[in-house]
């Protein structure tokens, strides 16, 4: 398979999710979907390189924030709404948090980060929040 | 604003003009360790490298091809600019690899988190500090002393002629010595070690008999200036390294409102590839959310108290604080009496009549010599446990609880050290009985060379602290791990392996460093001792951590920890300046030993030096030390501070305005997109979001 000539070779998401770098990541399926062309999780070589380029040390904050927003937006509606947050929290804590606690935390997140008062986070809200979090650059980073 | 029009162009699939795409001077090149990175200003003229843009690979290739077609002659120069910039970045990247112990710190961070790793970086920082201070003392005090002593052309300092009675000091005459006394000497700095380079009393050589007439190396002056310079140097070094921690803390304090969002979106470390570590991280995140919710709940509860309940709580807290103060005073009194008893004890005299056997005499001598250190060590261990158990009554929220706990521990440690110094001082200057000091200005019968005695006390504190840590590691941590590993009872499983307690370890380390700073003047080689001690501690603690500890269930936040470490360190430094300042300016130096035999106070050396300056310099120095200048400086500082405060409040105001603007911009976006969607019949491409973000970042 010569991927430089044929750009059509694609890896299925199962293979991507079994990579050692992504195996323990709760968002691995979502990462594969975001970086693929058709949101199916099949990554071509170019997409694969894009993915690791964004996760590398040298990628600037804006680029990482852009893709982080896409990853956390589970229903692809260009907003992070309460449902997206609920899924995120459940993935982060392995479903250990009780449902009322999850709801409480989601409400608090929306309270903190939502600037325009529409009960969901737009990209601007998200970027503004990220700009005030210095640890974002070191956590949104995969070392290869 | 040209923005909305460009947005419309982008959304209809037309590529934006690419004339400004090229490589540029990017302020911080996205380096993740740069705290200032997220404070970039972005003006519309700024050019963005192609690889920083959020497009897929195919689109980037297309853009690059179209750009290379339009390259002009100026573009031929660009690779060279890049080369220099890349060289700089490469050098910086390589230098990171040369940091000492980088591998160990990475391993620790990977297995135990960045909170514990920050403690080890702090230890490394202190090692460098001690190394630099030792090098300073070595170059300016030790080397000249050694060289000229061997060359023999240094004059001995003579004490003033009317004080010959104070000169009775003979550390070298020991008589018949039991073998165990050598061990005692090494552990407490007496005997064999007393009249050596280790202590102040040895440096009693004076002015170099110079070949040249005017300039000669005056050791006493050099000793004094070197000590003062070391203090100043330490202050500057610590502040310089703490600036980054302060910056992060200021920003974090401002944004404690973003607590939950940051945990949700920046909490997961994408680097984790190990199953156990990932499970731990998920448990850690769960625990963090639960703690935060509990904190909020207790704040709500506190806000909902009735007035009666509030009075009750305040009364209880007052009572508890009184109890804590009483315990602290009892502790302090205990240390005072231990020190006084230990100072007045003469080695070799028996307390109990039938302690004449060899071994017991040695043990008795040892214990009484080390009585202050034992008292301080025991109190530092027991009292925090007591405080912790009392705290439950006060009903603080969890984070306040931690702060108050730490505050009380810090107070305990510095108070016990302070009272030890006070006890020594009252013995030396005959605070109680003025008669003994009338002859020489200090208690010459008990302390013929009092600076060396003080140095010995500091030496003993340092050695004892090190041995305590060693014993605890060997005799408690490793057996605990073995028991937990091989005995499978329920109680051992509940007890578990030890957790590495970062605040406790930091306080101990800062306390040891404060002892080093206080003792520097009396024992110039104390930084060397500290350096060796910290190096060994690094390896011992690292091995103990990696083999016997389990990861903390309560993660210690690294971003606030640097601030905490440096604040306590600076507090220790400020407290250590007091004894040194007082000694140099007010206490009579020993007549029997040391470089200041001939002076009323060590400060007289500097006065003499200033008087020996040329006339114009003396005038300037006199002006700088006059009261007029002090008042002027005070007024100017007040003006500067008020100016800086005004500027910072203006920035805060501007920040708030920009936040509102950002909100308005977001609303504009949403509105325009809605209109465009409506106008184009609801057709939105998948990549509309990508192109929308291009618009946000390349406004031209």
Coordinates of N, CA and C in Angstrom, one line a residue, chain B residues 12-216:
Chain B
X12 N -19.0 31.2 1.2 CA -19.4 30.8 -0.1 C -18.3 30.1 -0.8
X13 N -17.3 29.6 -0.1 CA -16.3 28.7 -0.6 C -15.2 29.4 -1.4
X14 N -15.1 30.7 -1.3 CA -14.0 31.4 -2.0 C -12.8 31.4 -1.0
X15 N -11.6 31.0 -1.5 CA -10.5 31.2 -0.6 C -10.2 32.6 -0.3
X16 N -9.8 32.9 0.9 CA -9.4 34.3 1.2 C -8.1 34.6 0.5
X17 N -7.8 35.9 0.4 CA -6.6 36.3 -0.2 C -5.4 35.8 0.6
X18 N -4.4 35.2 -0.1 CA -3.4 34.6 0.7 C -2.1 35.4 0.7
X19 N -2.2 36.6 0.3 CA -1.0 37.4 0.2 C -0.2 37.5 1.4
X20 N -0.9 37.4 2.6 CA -0.1 37.6 3.8 C 0.3 36.3 4.5
X21 N 0.2 35.2 3.8 CA 0.6 34.0 4.4 C 2.1 33.8 4.1
X22 N 2.8 33.8 5.2 CA 4.3 33.5 5.1 C 4.7 33.3 6.5
X23 N 6.0 33.1 6.7 CA 6.5 32.9 8.0 C 6.8 34.2 8.6
X24 N 6.7 34.2 9.9 CA 6.7 35.5 10.6 C 7.4 35.5 11.9
X25 N 7.5 36.6 12.5 CA 8.0 36.7 13.9 C 6.8 36.4 14.8
X26 N 6.8 35.1 15.2 CA 5.7 34.8 16.1 C 6.2 34.9 17.5
X27 N 5.6 35.6 18.4 CA 6.2 35.9 19.7 C 6.7 34.7 20.5
X28 N 5.9 33.7 20.6 CA 6.3 32.7 21.5 C 6.3 31.3 20.9
X29 N 6.0 31.2 19.6 CA 6.0 30.0 18.8 C 5.3 28.8 19.5
X30 N 4.3 29.2 20.3 CA 3.4 28.1 20.9 C 4.1 27.2 21.9
X31 N 5.2 27.7 22.5 CA 5.9 26.8 23.4 C 5.0 26.6 24.6
X32 N 4.8 25.3 25.0 CA 3.8 25.0 26.0 C 4.2 25.5 27.4
X33 N 5.5 25.7 27.6 CA 5.8 26.0 29.0 C 5.8 27.5 29.2
X34 N 5.4 28.3 28.2 CA 5.5 29.7 28.3 C 4.2 30.2 29.0
X35 N 4.3 30.7 30.2 CA 3.1 31.2 30.9 C 2.5 32.4 30.1
X36 N 3.4 33.2 29.5 CA 2.9 34.4 28.8 C 2.3 34.0 27.5
X37 N 2.3 32.8 27.0 CA 1.8 32.4 25.7 C 0.4 32.8 25.5
X38 N -0.4 32.7 26.6 CA -1.8 32.9 26.3 C -2.1 34.4 26.5
X39 N -1.1 35.2 26.7 CA -1.4 36.7 26.8 C -1.0 37.4 25.5
X40 N -0.8 36.6 24.3 CA -0.4 37.2 23.1 C -1.4 38.3 22.7
X41 N -0.9 39.3 22.1 CA -1.8 40.3 21.4 C -1.9 39.8 20.0
X42 N -3.0 40.0 19.3 CA -3.0 39.6 17.9 C -3.6 40.7 17.1
X43 N -2.7 41.4 16.4 CA -3.2 42.5 15.6 C -3.4 41.9 14.2
X44 N -4.2 42.7 13.4 CA -4.6 42.2 12.1 C -3.4 42.1 11.2
X45 N -2.3 42.7 11.4 CA -1.2 42.6 10.5 C -0.4 41.3 10.7
X46 N -0.7 40.6 11.7 CA 0.2 39.5 12.0 C 0.0 38.3 11.1
X47 N 1.1 37.7 10.6 CA 1.1 36.7 9.7 C 1.2 35.3 10.4
X48 N 0.5 34.4 9.9 CA 0.4 33.1 10.6 C 1.0 32.0 9.7
X49 N 1.9 31.2 10.3 CA 2.5 30.1 9.5 C 1.4 29.1 9.1
X50 N 1.6 28.5 8.0 CA 0.7 27.6 7.3 C 0.3 26.5 8.3
X51 N 1.3 25.9 9.0 CA 1.0 24.8 9.8 C 0.2 25.1 11.0
X52 N 0.0 26.3 11.3 CA -0.8 26.7 12.5 C -2.3 26.8 12.1
X53 N -2.6 26.6 10.9 CA -4.0 26.9 10.5 C -4.9 25.6 10.5
X54 N -6.1 25.8 10.9 CA -7.0 24.6 11.1 C -7.6 24.2 9.8
X55 N -6.8 23.7 8.9 CA -7.3 23.1 7.6 C -6.8 21.7 7.5
X56 N -7.4 21.0 6.6 CA -6.9 19.6 6.4 C -5.6 19.7 5.5
X57 N -4.9 18.6 5.5 CA -3.6 18.6 4.8 C -3.7 18.9 3.3
X58 N -4.8 18.4 2.7 CA -4.9 18.7 1.2 C -5.0 20.2 1.0
X59 N -5.9 20.8 1.8 CA -6.1 22.3 1.6 C -4.8 23.1 1.9
X60 N -4.0 22.6 2.9 CA -2.8 23.3 3.2 C -1.8 23.2 2.0
X61 N -1.8 22.0 1.4 CA -0.9 21.8 0.2 C -1.3 22.8 -0.9
X62 N -2.6 22.9 -1.1 CA -3.1 23.7 -2.2 C -2.7 25.2 -2.0
X63 N -2.8 25.6 -0.7 CA -2.5 27.0 -0.4 C -1.0 27.2 -0.5
X64 N -0.2 26.3 -0.1 CA 1.3 26.5 -0.2 C 1.7 26.5 -1.7
X65 N 1.0 25.7 -2.5 CA 1.4 25.8 -4.0 C 1.1 27.1 -4.5
X66 N -0.1 27.6 -4.2 CA -0.5 28.9 -4.7 C 0.4 30.0 -4.2
X67 N 0.9 29.9 -3.0 CA 1.8 30.9 -2.5 C 3.2 30.9 -3.2
X68 N 3.7 29.6 -3.4 CA 5.0 29.6 -4.0 C 5.1 30.1 -5.4
X69 N 3.9 30.1 -6.1 CA 3.9 30.7 -7.4 C 4.1 32.2 -7.3
X70 N 3.6 32.8 -6.2 CA 3.6 34.3 -6.1 C 4.8 34.8 -5.3
X71 N 5.8 33.9 -5.1 CA 7.0 34.4 -4.3 C 7.8 35.4 -5.1
X72 N 8.2 36.4 -4.4 CA 9.1 37.5 -5.0 C 10.5 37.3 -4.5
X73 N 11.4 38.3 -4.8 CA 12.8 38.2 -4.5 C 13.0 38.3 -3.0
X74 N 12.1 39.1 -2.3 CA 12.2 39.2 -0.8 C 12.1 37.9 -0.2
X75 N 11.3 37.0 -0.8 CA 11.1 35.7 -0.2 C 12.3 34.8 -0.2
X76 N 13.3 35.1 -1.0 CA 14.6 34.4 -1.0 C 15.3 34.6 0.3
X77 N 15.1 35.7 1.0 CA 15.8 36.0 2.2 C 15.1 35.3 3.4
X78 N 13.9 34.9 3.2 CA 13.1 34.4 4.4 C 13.8 33.1 4.9
X79 N 14.2 32.1 4.1 CA 14.8 30.9 4.7 C 15.9 31.2 5.7
X80 N 16.7 32.3 5.4 CA 17.8 32.5 6.3 C 17.3 33.1 7.6
X81 N 16.3 33.9 7.6 CA 15.7 34.3 8.9 C 15.2 33.2 9.7
X82 N 14.6 32.2 8.9 CA 14.1 31.1 9.6 C 15.2 30.3 10.2
X83 N 16.3 30.2 9.5 CA 17.4 29.3 9.9 C 17.9 29.8 11.3
X84 N 18.0 31.1 11.4 CA 18.5 31.7 12.7 C 17.4 31.4 13.8
X85 N 16.2 31.6 13.4 CA 15.1 31.4 14.5 C 15.1 29.9 14.9
X86 N 15.2 29.0 13.8 CA 15.2 27.6 14.1 C 16.4 27.2 15.0
X87 N 17.5 27.8 14.7 CA 18.7 27.6 15.5 C 18.5 27.9 17.0
X88 N 17.9 29.1 17.2 CA 17.6 29.5 18.5 C 16.7 28.5 19.2
X89 N 15.6 28.1 18.5 CA 14.7 27.1 19.1 C 15.4 25.8 19.4
X90 N 16.2 25.4 18.5 CA 16.9 24.1 18.7 C 17.8 24.1 19.9
X91 N 18.5 25.2 20.0 CA 19.4 25.4 21.2 C 18.6 25.3 22.5
X92 N 17.5 26.1 22.4 CA 16.7 26.1 23.6 C 16.2 24.7 24.0
X93 N 15.7 23.9 22.9 CA 15.2 22.6 23.1 C 16.3 21.7 23.7
X94 N 17.6 21.8 23.1 CA 18.6 21.0 23.6 C 19.0 21.3 25.1
X95 N 18.9 22.6 25.4 CA 19.3 22.9 26.8 C 18.3 22.3 27.8
X96 N 17.1 22.1 27.4 CA 16.1 21.5 28.3 C 16.6 20.1 28.7
X97 N 17.3 19.4 27.7 CA 17.7 18.0 28.0 C 18.9 18.0 29.0
X98 N 19.6 19.2 29.1 CA 20.7 19.1 30.0 C 20.4 19.5 31.4
X99 N 19.1 19.7 31.7 CA 18.7 20.0 33.1 C 19.0 18.8 34.0
X100 N 19.4 19.1 35.2 CA 19.8 18.0 36.0 C 18.6 17.1 36.5
X101 N 18.7 15.8 36.4 CA 17.7 14.9 36.9 C 16.3 15.0 36.2
X102 N 16.4 15.4 34.9 CA 15.2 15.6 34.2 C 14.4 14.3 34.1
X103 N 15.2 13.2 33.8 CA 14.6 11.9 33.7 C 13.8 11.5 34.9
X104 N 14.5 11.7 36.1 CA 13.8 11.3 37.3 C 12.5 12.0 37.5
X105 N 12.6 13.4 37.2 CA 11.4 14.2 37.5 C 10.3 13.8 36.5
X106 N 10.6 13.4 35.3 CA 9.6 12.9 34.4 C 8.9 11.7 34.9
X107 N 9.8 10.7 35.4 CA 9.2 9.5 35.9 C 8.3 9.7 37.1
X108 N 8.7 10.6 38.0 CA 7.9 10.9 39.1 C 6.6 11.6 38.7
X109 N 6.7 12.5 37.7 CA 5.5 13.2 37.3 C 4.5 12.2 36.7
X110 N 5.1 11.2 35.9 CA 4.2 10.3 35.2 C 3.5 9.4 36.2
X111 N 4.2 9.0 37.3 CA 3.5 8.0 38.2 C 2.7 8.7 39.3
X112 N 3.1 9.8 39.7 CA 2.5 10.4 40.9 C 1.9 11.8 40.7
X113 N 2.0 12.3 39.5 CA 1.4 13.6 39.2 C 2.3 14.8 39.4
X114 N 1.9 15.9 38.9 CA 2.8 17.0 38.9 C 2.9 17.7 40.3
X115 N 2.0 17.4 41.2 CA 2.1 18.1 42.5 C 3.4 17.6 43.2
X116 N 3.6 16.2 43.2 CA 4.7 15.7 43.9 C 6.0 16.0 43.1
X117 N 5.9 16.1 41.8 CA 7.1 16.4 41.0 C 7.5 17.8 41.3
X118 N 6.6 18.7 41.6 CA 6.9 20.1 41.9 C 7.8 20.2 43.2
X119 N 7.5 19.3 44.2 CA 8.3 19.3 45.4 C 9.8 18.9 45.0
X120 N 9.9 17.9 44.1 CA 11.3 17.5 43.8 C 12.0 18.6 43.0
X121 N 11.3 19.4 42.1 CA 11.9 20.5 41.4 C 12.3 21.6 42.4
X122 N 11.5 21.8 43.4 CA 11.8 22.7 44.5 C 13.1 22.3 45.2
X123 N 13.3 21.0 45.5 CA 14.5 20.5 46.1 C 15.7 20.8 45.2
X124 N 15.5 20.5 43.9 CA 16.6 20.8 43.0 C 17.0 22.3 43.0
X125 N 16.0 23.1 43.0 CA 16.3 24.6 43.1 C 17.1 24.9 44.3
X126 N 16.7 24.4 45.5 CA 17.4 24.7 46.7 C 18.9 24.1 46.6
X127 N 19.0 23.0 46.0 CA 20.4 22.5 45.8 C 21.3 23.5 45.0
X128 N 20.7 24.1 44.0 CA 21.5 25.0 43.2 C 21.8 26.3 44.0
X129 N 20.8 26.7 44.8 CA 21.0 27.9 45.6 C 22.1 27.7 46.6
X130 N 22.1 26.5 47.3 CA 23.1 26.2 48.3 C 24.5 26.1 47.6
X131 N 24.5 25.5 46.4 CA 25.8 25.4 45.7 C 26.4 26.8 45.4
X132 N 25.5 27.7 44.9 CA 26.0 29.0 44.6 C 26.5 29.8 45.8
X133 N 25.8 29.7 46.9 CA 26.2 30.3 48.1 C 27.5 29.8 48.6
X134 N 27.6 28.4 48.6 CA 28.9 27.8 49.0 C 30.0 28.3 48.1
X135 N 29.8 28.4 46.8 CA 30.9 28.8 45.9 C 31.3 30.2 46.3
X136 N 30.4 31.1 46.6 CA 30.7 32.4 47.0 C 31.6 32.5 48.2
X137 N 31.1 31.7 49.3 CA 31.9 31.7 50.5 C 33.3 31.1 50.3
X138 N 33.3 30.1 49.5 CA 34.5 29.4 49.2 C 35.5 30.3 48.6
X139 N 35.1 31.0 47.5 CA 36.0 31.9 46.8 C 36.5 33.0 47.6
X140 N 35.7 33.6 48.4 CA 36.1 34.9 49.1 C 36.5 34.7 50.5
X141 N 36.2 33.6 51.1 CA 36.7 33.5 52.5 C 37.6 32.3 52.7
X142 N 37.2 31.1 52.2 CA 38.0 29.9 52.4 C 39.3 30.0 51.7
X143 N 39.3 30.3 50.4 CA 40.5 30.2 49.6 C 41.5 31.2 50.0
X144 N 41.2 32.4 50.3 CA 42.2 33.3 50.8 C 42.8 32.9 52.1
X145 N 41.9 32.4 53.0 CA 42.4 31.9 54.3 C 43.4 30.8 54.1
X146 N 43.0 29.8 53.3 CA 43.9 28.6 53.1 C 45.2 29.0 52.5
X147 N 45.1 29.8 51.5 CA 46.4 30.2 50.8 C 47.3 31.0 51.7
X148 N 46.7 32.0 52.3 CA 47.7 32.9 53.1 C 48.1 32.2 54.4
X149 N 47.3 31.3 54.9 CA 47.7 30.6 56.1 C 49.0 29.8 55.7
X150 N 48.9 29.1 54.6 CA 50.0 28.3 54.2 C 51.2 29.2 53.9
X151 N 51.0 30.3 53.2 CA 52.1 31.2 52.9 C 52.6 31.9 54.1
X152 N 51.7 32.0 55.1 CA 52.2 32.6 56.4 C 52.3 34.1 56.4
X153 N 51.7 34.8 55.4 CA 51.9 36.2 55.6 C 50.6 37.0 55.9
X154 N 49.9 36.4 56.9 CA 48.8 37.1 57.4 C 49.0 37.4 58.9
X155 N 48.7 38.6 59.3 CA 48.9 39.0 60.7 C 47.7 38.5 61.5
X156 N 48.0 38.1 62.7 CA 47.0 37.7 63.6 C 46.3 38.9 64.1
X157 N 45.0 38.8 64.3 CA 44.3 40.0 64.9 C 44.5 39.9 66.4
X158 N 44.8 41.1 67.0 CA 45.0 41.1 68.4 C 43.8 41.7 69.1
X159 N 43.4 41.2 70.2 CA 42.3 41.8 70.9 C 42.7 43.1 71.6
X160 N 41.8 43.9 72.0 CA 42.2 45.2 72.7 C 42.9 44.8 74.0
X161 N 43.9 45.6 74.3 CA 44.7 45.2 75.5 C 44.0 45.2 76.8
X162 N 42.9 45.9 77.0 CA 42.3 45.8 78.3 C 41.3 44.7 78.5
X163 N 41.4 43.7 77.6 CA 40.4 42.6 77.6 C 41.1 41.3 77.7
X164 N 42.3 41.2 78.3 CA 43.0 40.0 78.3 C 42.3 38.9 79.1
X165 N 41.4 39.3 80.0 CA 40.7 38.3 80.8 C 39.7 37.5 79.9
X166 N 39.3 38.1 78.8 CA 38.3 37.5 78.0 C 38.9 36.4 77.1
X167 N 40.2 36.3 77.1 CA 40.8 35.5 76.0 C 41.0 34.0 76.4
X168 N 40.3 33.6 77.4 CA 40.5 32.2 77.9 C 39.7 31.3 77.0
X169 N 40.3 30.8 75.9 CA 39.6 29.9 75.0 C 40.6 28.9 74.4
X170 N 40.4 27.7 74.7 CA 41.4 26.7 74.3 C 40.7 25.5 73.7
X171 N 40.2 25.5 72.5 CA 39.5 24.4 72.0 C 40.3 23.1 71.7
X172 N 41.7 23.3 71.6 CA 42.5 22.2 71.2 C 42.9 21.3 72.3
X173 N 42.8 21.8 73.5 CA 43.3 21.0 74.7 C 42.2 20.1 75.2
X174 N 42.4 18.8 75.0 CA 41.3 17.9 75.4 C 41.7 16.9 76.5
X175 N 42.9 16.7 76.6 CA 43.3 15.6 77.6 C 43.0 14.3 77.1
X176 N 42.7 13.4 78.0 CA 42.5 12.0 77.6 C 41.0 11.9 77.1
X177 N 40.9 11.3 75.9 CA 39.5 11.4 75.3 C 39.0 9.9 75.1
X178 N 37.8 9.7 75.5 CA 37.2 8.3 75.3 C 36.9 8.2 73.8
X179 N 36.9 7.0 73.3 CA 36.8 6.8 71.8 C 35.4 7.3 71.3
X180 N 34.4 7.2 72.2 CA 33.1 7.6 71.7 C 32.9 9.1 71.5
X181 N 33.8 9.8 72.1 CA 33.7 11.2 72.1 C 34.0 11.7 70.7
X182 N 34.8 10.9 69.9 CA 35.0 11.4 68.5 C 33.7 11.3 67.7
X183 N 32.9 10.3 68.0 CA 31.6 10.1 67.3 C 30.7 11.3 67.7
X184 N 30.7 11.6 69.0 CA 29.9 12.7 69.5 C 30.3 14.0 68.8
X185 N 31.7 14.1 68.7 CA 32.2 15.4 68.1 C 31.7 15.6 66.6
X186 N 31.7 14.5 65.9 CA 31.3 14.6 64.5 C 29.8 15.0 64.5
X187 N 29.0 14.4 65.4 CA 27.6 14.6 65.3 C 27.2 16.0 65.9
X188 N 28.0 16.6 66.8 CA 27.6 17.8 67.3 C 28.6 19.0 67.1
X189 N 29.6 18.7 66.3 CA 30.5 19.8 65.9 C 31.4 20.3 67.0
X190 N 31.5 19.6 68.1 CA 32.4 20.0 69.2 C 33.8 19.3 69.0
X191 N 34.7 19.6 69.9 CA 35.9 18.8 70.0 C 36.8 18.9 68.8
X192 N 36.9 17.8 68.1 CA 37.7 17.7 66.9 C 37.3 18.8 65.8
X193 N 36.0 18.9 65.7 CA 35.6 19.8 64.6 C 35.4 21.2 65.0
X194 N 35.7 21.6 66.3 CA 35.4 22.9 66.7 C 36.3 23.9 66.1
X195 N 37.6 23.7 66.1 CA 38.5 24.7 65.7 C 38.9 24.3 64.2
X196 N 38.0 24.3 63.3 CA 38.3 24.0 61.9 C 37.6 25.0 61.1
X197 N 37.8 24.9 59.8 CA 37.1 25.8 58.8 C 35.6 25.8 58.9
X198 N 35.1 24.8 59.7 CA 33.7 24.7 59.7 C 33.0 25.9 60.5
X199 N 33.7 26.4 61.5 CA 33.1 27.4 62.4 C 33.8 28.7 62.3
X200 N 33.1 29.7 62.8 CA 33.5 31.1 62.8 C 34.8 31.3 63.5
X201 N 35.0 30.5 64.6 CA 36.1 30.8 65.5 C 37.5 30.6 64.8
X202 N 37.5 29.9 63.7 CA 38.8 29.6 63.1 C 39.3 30.7 62.3
X203 N 38.4 31.6 61.8 CA 38.9 32.7 60.9 C 39.4 33.9 61.7
X204 N 40.5 33.7 62.4 CA 41.0 34.8 63.2 C 42.2 35.4 62.7
X205 N 42.4 35.2 61.4 CA 43.5 35.8 60.7 C 43.1 37.1 60.1
X206 N 44.0 38.1 60.1 CA 43.6 39.4 59.8 C 44.0 39.9 58.4
X207 N 44.8 40.8 58.4 CA 45.1 41.6 57.2 C 46.3 40.9 56.5
X208 N 46.2 40.8 55.2 CA 47.4 40.3 54.4 C 48.5 41.2 54.4
X209 N 49.6 40.7 54.8 CA 50.8 41.6 54.7 C 51.2 41.7 53.2
X210 N 50.8 42.8 52.7 CA 50.8 42.9 51.2 C 52.2 43.4 50.7
X211 N 52.5 43.0 49.5 CA 53.6 43.5 48.9 C 53.3 45.0 48.5
X212 N 52.1 45.1 48.0 CA 51.7 46.4 47.6 C 51.2 47.2 48.9
X213 N 51.5 48.4 49.0 CA 51.2 49.1 50.3 C 49.7 49.4 50.5
X214 N 49.0 49.9 49.4 CA 47.7 50.4 49.7 C 46.6 49.3 49.7
X215 N 46.7 48.4 48.8 CA 45.6 47.5 48.7 C 46.0 46.2 49.4
X216 N 45.3 45.8 50.4 CA 45.6 44.4 50.9 C 44.3 43.8 51.2

